[in-house]
PDB file of C-alpha atoms in Angstrom:
ATOM      1  CA  UNK I  39      12.637  -0.389  -3.153  1.00 94.00           C
ATOM      2  CA  UNK I  40       9.330  -0.186  -1.493  1.00 97.00           C
ATOM      3  CA  UNK I  41       9.305   0.999   2.292  1.00 98.00           C
ATOM      4  CA  UNK I  42       6.499  -0.712   4.298  1.00 98.00           C
ATOM      5  CA  UNK I  43       6.280   1.240   7.722  1.00 98.00           C
ATOM      6  CA  UNK I  44       4.445   0.061  10.715  1.00 97.00           C
ATOM      7  CA  UNK I  45       3.440   2.553  13.051  1.00 92.00           C
ATOM      8  CA  UNK I  46       3.058   4.926  10.160  1.00 90.00           C
ATOM      9  CA  UNK I  47       0.660   7.062  12.362  1.00 87.00           C
ATOM     10  CA  UNK I  48       2.986   7.876  15.213  1.00 87.00           C
ATOM     11  CA  UNK I  49       5.254  10.789  15.104  1.00 87.00           C
ATOM     12  CA  UNK I  50       8.412   9.057  13.948  1.00 92.00           C
ATOM     13  CA  UNK I  51       6.694   6.633  11.517  1.00 94.00           C
ATOM     14  CA  UNK I  52       4.855   9.720  10.037  1.00 94.00           C
ATOM     15  CA  UNK I  53       7.848  11.956   9.892  1.00 94.00           C
ATOM     16  CA  UNK I  54       9.980   9.024   8.209  1.00 97.00           C
ATOM     17  CA  UNK I  55       7.192   8.359   5.434  1.00 97.00           C
ATOM     18  CA  UNK I  56       6.885  12.130   4.588  1.00 96.00           C
ATOM     19  CA  UNK I  57      10.689  12.224   4.163  1.00 97.00           C
ATOM     20  CA  UNK I  58      10.624   8.949   1.992  1.00 98.00           C
ATOM     21  CA  UNK I  59       7.498  10.417  -0.046  1.00 97.00           C
ATOM     22  CA  UNK I  60       9.334  13.785  -0.577  1.00 97.00           C
ATOM     23  CA  UNK I  61      12.091  11.887  -2.070  1.00 96.00           C
ATOM     24  CA  UNK I  62      10.005  10.039  -4.659  1.00 97.00           C
ATOM     25  CA  UNK I  63      10.021   6.730  -2.772  1.00 97.00           C
ATOM     26  CA  UNK I  64       7.057   4.153  -2.794  1.00 97.00           C
ATOM     27  CA  UNK I  65       5.842   4.032   0.752  1.00 98.00           C
ATOM     28  CA  UNK I  66       3.019   1.850   2.388  1.00 98.00           C
ATOM     29  CA  UNK I  67       1.657   2.332   5.871  1.00 97.00           C
ATOM     30  CA  UNK I  68       0.840  -0.486   7.891  1.00 97.00           C
ATOM     31  CA  UNK I  69      -1.578   0.006  10.704  1.00 94.00           C
ATOM     32  CA  UNK I  70      -5.061  -0.693  12.125  1.00 92.00           C
ATOM     33  CA  UNK I  71      -6.373   2.763  10.729  1.00 91.00           C
ATOM     34  CA  UNK I  72      -5.278   4.494   7.615  1.00 93.00           C
ATOM     35  CA  UNK I  73      -2.799   7.557   8.428  1.00 91.00           C
ATOM     36  CA  UNK I  74      -4.093  10.902   8.264  1.00 89.00           C
ATOM     37  CA  UNK I  75      -1.645  11.896   5.366  1.00 92.00           C
ATOM     38  CA  UNK I  76      -1.471  10.737   1.973  1.00 93.00           C
ATOM     39  CA  UNK I  77      -0.057   7.444   1.521  1.00 95.00           C
ATOM     40  CA  UNK I  78      -0.746   3.758   0.457  1.00 97.00           C
ATOM     41  CA  UNK I  79      -2.152   1.796   3.092  1.00 97.00           C
ATOM     42  CA  UNK I  80      -2.367  -1.765   4.290  1.00 97.00           C
ATOM     43  CA  UNK I  81      -4.328  -2.849   7.431  1.00 96.00           C
ATOM     44  CA  UNK I  82      -2.349  -4.705   9.858  1.00 97.00           C
ATOM     45  CA  UNK I  83      -2.924  -5.481  13.594  1.00 97.00           C
ATOM     46  CA  UNK I  84       0.190  -6.656  15.152  1.00 97.00           C
ATOM     47  CA  UNK I  85      -1.786  -8.355  17.999  1.00 97.00           C
ATOM     48  CA  UNK I  86      -3.746 -10.519  15.842  1.00 98.00           C
ATOM     49  CA  UNK I  87      -2.308 -13.533  14.096  1.00 98.00           C
ATOM     50  CA  UNK I  88      -4.482 -13.703  10.924  1.00 98.00           C
ATOM     51  CA  UNK I  89      -4.100 -10.070  10.384  1.00 98.00           C
ATOM     52  CA  UNK I  90      -0.314 -10.417  10.247  1.00 98.00           C
ATOM     53  CA  UNK I  91      -0.408 -13.391   8.062  1.00 98.00           C
ATOM     54  CA  UNK I  92      -2.833 -11.580   5.733  1.00 98.00           C
ATOM     55  CA  UNK I  93      -0.489  -8.597   5.721  1.00 98.00           C
ATOM     56  CA  UNK I  94       2.605 -10.638   4.973  1.00 98.00           C
ATOM     57  CA  UNK I  95       1.161 -12.491   1.981  1.00 98.00           C
ATOM     58  CA  UNK I  96       0.214  -9.214   0.390  1.00 98.00           C
ATOM     59  CA  UNK I  97       3.842  -7.846   1.193  1.00 98.00           C
ATOM     60  CA  UNK I  98       5.145 -11.073  -0.131  1.00 97.00           C
ATOM     61  CA  UNK I  99       3.641 -10.383  -3.845  1.00 97.00           C
ATOM     62  CA  UNK I 100       5.664  -7.392  -4.085  1.00 95.00           C
ATOM     63  CA  UNK I 101       8.260  -7.647  -6.677  1.00 93.00           C
ATOM     64  CA  UNK I 102      11.965  -6.918  -5.829  1.00 91.00           C
ATOM     65  CA  UNK I 103      13.559  -5.560  -3.004  1.00 96.00           C
ATOM     66  CA  UNK I 104      11.487  -4.206   0.117  1.00 97.00           C
ATOM     67  CA  UNK I 105      12.494  -2.119   3.491  1.00 98.00           C
ATOM     68  CA  UNK I 106      10.240  -3.531   6.210  1.00 98.00           C
ATOM     69  CA  UNK I 107      10.534  -0.544   8.959  1.00 98.00           C
ATOM     70  CA  UNK I 108       8.958  -1.370  12.442  1.00 98.00           C
ATOM     71  CA  UNK I 109       7.990   1.689  14.187  1.00 95.00           C
ATOM     72  CA  UNK I 110       5.129   0.392  16.007  1.00 93.00           C
ATOM     73  CA  UNK I 111       5.164   0.397  19.858  1.00 90.00           C
ATOM     74  CA  UNK I 112       2.920   0.788  23.019  1.00 89.00           C
ATOM     75  CA  UNK I 113       3.672   1.237  26.538  1.00 85.00           C
ATOM     76  CA  UNK I 114       1.826  -0.126  29.524  1.00 81.00           C
ATOM     77  CA  UNK I 115      -1.180   1.620  30.596  1.00 72.00           C
ATOM     78  CA  UNK I 116      -1.899  -0.353  33.707  1.00 65.00           C
ATOM     79  CA  UNK I 117      -0.270  -2.016  36.645  1.00 66.00           C
ATOM     80  CA  UNK I 118       2.632  -4.515  35.929  1.00 69.00           C
ATOM     81  CA  UNK I 119       0.526  -7.427  37.303  1.00 82.00           C
ATOM     82  CA  UNK I 120      -2.066  -6.994  34.655  1.00 89.00           C
ATOM     83  CA  UNK I 121      -1.624 -10.096  32.399  1.00 92.00           C
ATOM     84  CA  UNK I 122      -3.681  -8.596  29.520  1.00 91.00           C
ATOM     85  CA  UNK I 123      -1.703  -5.600  29.621  1.00 91.00           C
ATOM     86  CA  UNK I 124       1.731  -7.345  29.752  1.00 93.00           C
ATOM     87  CA  UNK I 125       0.301  -9.185  26.590  1.00 95.00           C
ATOM     88  CA  UNK I 126      -0.862  -6.369  24.794  1.00 94.00           C
ATOM     89  CA  UNK I 127       2.565  -4.858  25.079  1.00 95.00           C
ATOM     90  CA  UNK I 128       4.584  -7.937  24.066  1.00 97.00           C
ATOM     91  CA  UNK I 129       2.169  -8.827  21.020  1.00 98.00           C
ATOM     92  CA  UNK I 130       2.706  -5.278  19.595  1.00 97.00           C
ATOM     93  CA  UNK I 131       6.239  -4.746  20.443  1.00 97.00           C
ATOM     94  CA  UNK I 132       7.700  -8.218  20.139  1.00 98.00           C
ATOM     95  CA  UNK I 133       5.763 -11.165  19.110  1.00 98.00           C
ATOM     96  CA  UNK I 134       3.736  -9.426  16.302  1.00 98.00           C
ATOM     97  CA  UNK I 135       6.835  -8.125  14.696  1.00 98.00           C
ATOM     98  CA  UNK I 136       8.791 -11.265  15.081  1.00 98.00           C
ATOM     99  CA  UNK I 137       6.035 -13.120  13.199  1.00 98.00           C
ATOM    100  CA  UNK I 138       5.904 -10.663  10.531  1.00 98.00           C
ATOM    101  CA  UNK I 139       9.474 -10.679   9.860  1.00 98.00           C
ATOM    102  CA  UNK I 140       9.642 -14.431  10.082  1.00 98.00           C
ATOM    103  CA  UNK I 141       7.205 -14.697   7.497  1.00 98.00           C
ATOM    104  CA  UNK I 142       9.000 -12.100   5.156  1.00 98.00           C
ATOM    105  CA  UNK I 143      12.585 -13.550   6.069  1.00 98.00           C
ATOM    106  CA  UNK I 144      13.016 -15.672   2.961  1.00 97.00           C
ATOM    107  CA  UNK I 145      11.657 -13.143   0.412  1.00 97.00           C
ATOM    108  CA  UNK I 146      14.062 -10.288   1.763  1.00 97.00           C
ATOM    109  CA  UNK I 147      16.931 -12.766   2.147  1.00 97.00           C
ATOM    110  CA  UNK I 148      16.719 -14.082  -1.332  1.00 96.00           C
ATOM    111  CA  UNK I 149      15.496 -10.826  -3.154  1.00 96.00           C
ATOM    112  CA  UNK I 150      17.328  -8.289  -1.003  1.00 95.00           C
ATOM    113  CA  UNK I 151      16.224  -5.712   1.267  1.00 96.00           C
ATOM    114  CA  UNK I 152      16.050  -4.853   5.159  1.00 97.00           C
ATOM    115  CA  UNK I 153      14.650  -5.300   8.257  1.00 98.00           C
ATOM    116  CA  UNK I 154      14.688  -2.060  10.389  1.00 98.00           C
ATOM    117  CA  UNK I 155      13.205  -2.401  14.028  1.00 98.00           C
ATOM    118  CA  UNK I 156      12.879   0.562  16.106  1.00 96.00           C
ATOM    119  CA  UNK I 157      13.939  -0.295  19.602  1.00 95.00           C
ATOM    120  CA  UNK I 158      14.705   2.312  22.574  1.00 90.00           C
ATOM    121  CA  UNK I 159      17.505   3.269  24.741  1.00 89.00           C
ATOM    122  CA  UNK I 160      15.546   1.683  27.600  1.00 85.00           C
ATOM    123  CA  UNK I 161      16.047  -1.568  25.860  1.00 87.00           C
ATOM    124  CA  UNK I 162      19.815  -1.168  26.643  1.00 89.00           C
ATOM    125  CA  UNK I 163      19.469  -1.152  30.263  1.00 86.00           C
ATOM    126  CA  UNK I 164      16.878  -1.360  33.138  1.00 77.00           C
ATOM    127  CA  UNK I 165      14.005   0.943  33.413  1.00 76.00           C
ATOM    128  CA  UNK I 166      12.024   1.386  36.523  1.00 77.00           C
ATOM    129  CA  UNK I 167       9.237   3.414  34.772  1.00 78.00           C
ATOM    130  CA  UNK I 168       8.244   1.188  32.009  1.00 83.00           C
ATOM    131  CA  UNK I 169       9.919  -2.135  32.846  1.00 89.00           C
ATOM    132  CA  UNK I 170       7.263  -4.324  30.498  1.00 91.00           C
ATOM    133  CA  UNK I 171       7.845  -1.781  27.629  1.00 90.00           C
ATOM    134  CA  UNK I 172      11.775  -1.896  28.154  1.00 91.00           C
ATOM    135  CA  UNK I 173      11.852  -5.673  28.278  1.00 94.00           C
ATOM    136  CA  UNK I 174       9.530  -6.011  25.081  1.00 96.00           C
ATOM    137  CA  UNK I 175      11.747  -4.016  23.149  1.00 95.00           C
ATOM    138  CA  UNK I 176      14.856  -5.640  24.829  1.00 96.00           C
ATOM    139  CA  UNK I 177      13.374  -9.079  23.171  1.00 97.00           C
ATOM    140  CA  UNK I 178      12.977  -7.429  19.773  1.00 98.00           C
ATOM    141  CA  UNK I 179      16.448  -6.056  19.683  1.00 97.00           C
ATOM    142  CA  UNK I 180      17.597  -9.465  20.702  1.00 97.00           C
ATOM    143  CA  UNK I 181      15.523 -10.957  17.720  1.00 98.00           C
ATOM    144  CA  UNK I 182      17.066  -8.275  15.110  1.00 98.00           C
ATOM    145  CA  UNK I 183      20.473  -8.896  16.154  1.00 96.00           C
ATOM    146  CA  UNK I 184      19.942 -12.557  15.601  1.00 97.00           C
ATOM    147  CA  UNK I 185      18.487 -11.734  12.098  1.00 97.00           C
ATOM    148  CA  UNK I 186      21.558  -9.771  11.147  1.00 96.00           C
ATOM    149  CA  UNK I 187      23.561 -12.794  11.804  1.00 96.00           C
ATOM    150  CA  UNK I 188      21.158 -14.834   9.735  1.00 96.00           C
ATOM    151  CA  UNK I 189      21.464 -12.666   6.759  1.00 96.00           C
ATOM    152  CA  UNK I 190      25.183 -12.357   6.723  1.00 93.00           C
ATOM    153  CA  UNK I 191      26.427 -13.175   3.221  1.00 91.00           C
ATOM    154  CA  UNK I 192      22.905 -12.311   1.528  1.00 94.00           C
ATOM    155  CA  UNK I 193      21.720  -9.083  -0.228  1.00 91.00           C
ATOM    156  CA  UNK I 194      19.484  -8.213   2.823  1.00 96.00           C
ATOM    157  CA  UNK I 195      20.313  -6.923   6.358  1.00 97.00           C
ATOM    158  CA  UNK I 196      18.678  -6.277   9.820  1.00 98.00           C
ATOM    159  CA  UNK I 197      19.188  -3.204  11.780  1.00 98.00           C
ATOM    160  CA  UNK I 198      18.288  -2.312  15.348  1.00 97.00           C
ATOM    161  CA  UNK I 199      17.741   1.728  15.538  1.00 97.00           C
ATOM    162  CA  UNK I 200      17.693   2.540  19.094  1.00 95.00           C
ATOM    163  CA  UNK I 201      16.575   6.189  19.683  1.00 90.00           C
ATOM    164  CA  UNK I 202      16.104   7.800  22.884  1.00 80.00           C
ATOM    165  CA  UNK I 203      14.715  11.166  24.228  1.00 72.00           C
ATOM    166  CA  UNK I 204      12.053  12.081  21.644  1.00 66.00           C
ATOM    167  CA  UNK I 205       8.507  12.585  22.461  1.00 63.00           C
ATOM    168  CA  UNK I 206       6.070  10.035  20.929  1.00 57.00           C
ATOM    169  CA  UNK I 207       2.419   9.993  21.136  1.00 57.00           C
ATOM    170  CA  UNK I 208       2.426   6.708  22.967  1.00 55.00           C
ATOM    171  CA  UNK I 209       4.601   8.463  25.864  1.00 54.00           C
ATOM    172  CA  UNK I 210       1.996  11.219  25.974  1.00 53.00           C
ATOM    173  CA  UNK I 211      -0.755   8.770  26.223  1.00 53.00           C
ATOM    174  CA  UNK I 212       0.646   7.269  29.213  1.00 51.00           C
ATOM    175  CA  UNK I 213       1.938  10.391  30.982  1.00 55.00           C
ATOM    176  CA  UNK I 214      -0.418  13.608  30.513  1.00 51.00           C
ATOM    177  CA  UNK I 215       2.102  15.560  32.814  1.00 47.00           C
ATOM    178  CA  UNK I 216       5.165  14.533  30.565  1.00 53.00           C
ATOM    179  CA  UNK I 217       8.110  16.914  30.579  1.00 51.00           C
ATOM    180  CA  UNK I 218       8.162  19.888  28.466  1.00 54.00           C
ATOM    181  CA  UNK I 219       8.832  19.056  24.951  1.00 58.00           C
ATOM    182  CA  UNK I 220      11.737  21.338  24.768  1.00 61.00           C
ATOM    183  CA  UNK I 221      13.630  18.863  26.659  1.00 62.00           C
ATOM    184  CA  UNK I 222      13.107  16.255  24.072  1.00 70.00           C
ATOM    185  CA  UNK I 223      14.963  15.870  20.670  1.00 74.00           C
ATOM    186  CA  UNK I 224      12.994  16.831  17.859  1.00 81.00           C
ATOM    187  CA  UNK I 225      11.228  13.759  16.436  1.00 86.00           C
ATOM    188  CA  UNK I 226      12.114  15.167  12.747  1.00 89.00           C
ATOM    189  CA  UNK I 227      15.738  15.195  13.894  1.00 89.00           C
ATOM    190  CA  UNK I 228      15.503  11.538  14.953  1.00 91.00           C
ATOM    191  CA  UNK I 229      13.259  10.575  11.793  1.00 94.00           C
ATOM    192  CA  UNK I 230      16.218  12.215   9.644  1.00 95.00           C
ATOM    193  CA  UNK I 231      18.760  10.136  11.281  1.00 94.00           C
ATOM    194  CA  UNK I 232      16.717   7.157  10.379  1.00 96.00           C
ATOM    195  CA  UNK I 233      16.206   8.151   6.963  1.00 97.00           C
ATOM    196  CA  UNK I 234      19.946   8.529   6.413  1.00 97.00           C
ATOM    197  CA  UNK I 235      20.474   4.975   7.686  1.00 96.00           C
ATOM    198  CA  UNK I 236      17.925   3.543   5.191  1.00 97.00           C
ATOM    199  CA  UNK I 237      19.716   5.459   2.580  1.00 96.00           C
ATOM    200  CA  UNK I 238      22.927   3.856   3.407  1.00 95.00           C
ATOM    201  CA  UNK I 239      24.030   1.333   0.801  1.00 93.00           C
ATOM    202  CA  UNK I 240      23.326  -2.310   1.781  1.00 86.00           C
ATOM    203  CA  UNK I 241      26.809  -3.149   0.936  1.00 87.00           C
ATOM    204  CA  UNK I 242      27.641  -1.502   4.375  1.00 90.00           C
ATOM    205  CA  UNK I 243      26.550  -3.624   7.136  1.00 89.00           C
ATOM    206  CA  UNK I 244      24.754  -1.903  10.123  1.00 92.00           C
ATOM    207  CA  UNK I 245      23.476  -4.147  12.778  1.00 93.00           C
ATOM    208  CA  UNK I 246      22.800  -1.406  15.395  1.00 96.00           C
ATOM    209  CA  UNK I 247      22.971   2.366  15.759  1.00 94.00           C
ATOM    210  CA  UNK I 248      21.977   4.088  18.946  1.00 92.00           C
ATOM    211  CA  UNK I 249      21.110   7.919  18.944  1.00 87.00           C
ATOM    212  CA  UNK I 250      19.947   9.900  21.949  1.00 82.00           C
ATOM    213  CA  UNK I 251      19.288  13.704  22.772  1.00 74.00           C
ATOM    214  CA  UNK I 252      21.788  15.845  24.407  1.00 68.00           C
ATOM    215  CA  UNK I 253      20.748  16.228  28.115  1.00 59.00           C
ATOM    216  CA  UNK I 254      22.421  19.437  28.535  1.00 54.00           C
ATOM    217  CA  UNK I 255      24.050  21.930  26.101  1.00 46.00           C
ATOM    218  CA  UNK I 256      26.663  24.272  28.065  1.00 47.00           C
ATOM    219  CA  UNK I 257      27.561  27.572  26.452  1.00 48.00           C
ATOM    220  CA  UNK I 258      31.309  27.936  26.106  1.00 47.00           C
ATOM    221  CA  UNK I 259      32.672  30.306  28.616  1.00 41.00           C
TER     222      UNK I 259
END
């Protein structure tokens, strides 16, 4: 098994890659620039069709089973009426991953493996703070559930991993005054949960798993 991770430079992708590398797994980071830790690298820009097709062609040359883990994601930086910004968010969070996974669908369905898309708990409800981001992840969630149905009876699976309440770099870029990190779930804990999901035998079907922080832990009286 080879793990291809988009967004390998962000906190969740980075923590997951390091866990897999420590376990002796083969990992390839997919991003526009090389991650700042030792990992194999394949250039990928999810907003560029040619880049997606070139990366898919390289990944398709891999022998045997692969796991494509999509940790990439961006939030809107401008107003909700900015068409270029809406396009950037949907290209990165929805359209790019959909094209990449469609291009690799036949390989994974026949040879075995999995698609794992990192969604967001905001994609399970309305979000007044980041409606463009949440709707883009909502679209990716729907696509992943469709993939899961298409892969039934095969050696492959598709999983929506839906975390909430952890501090990512993209959130910090949008809101410099973001809440105290102590109020967020440690990203390392979320990465460990994702790691365990990836290590679950593919004889076990997992279509969606939701994890979130505990908002308040009260001491027993």
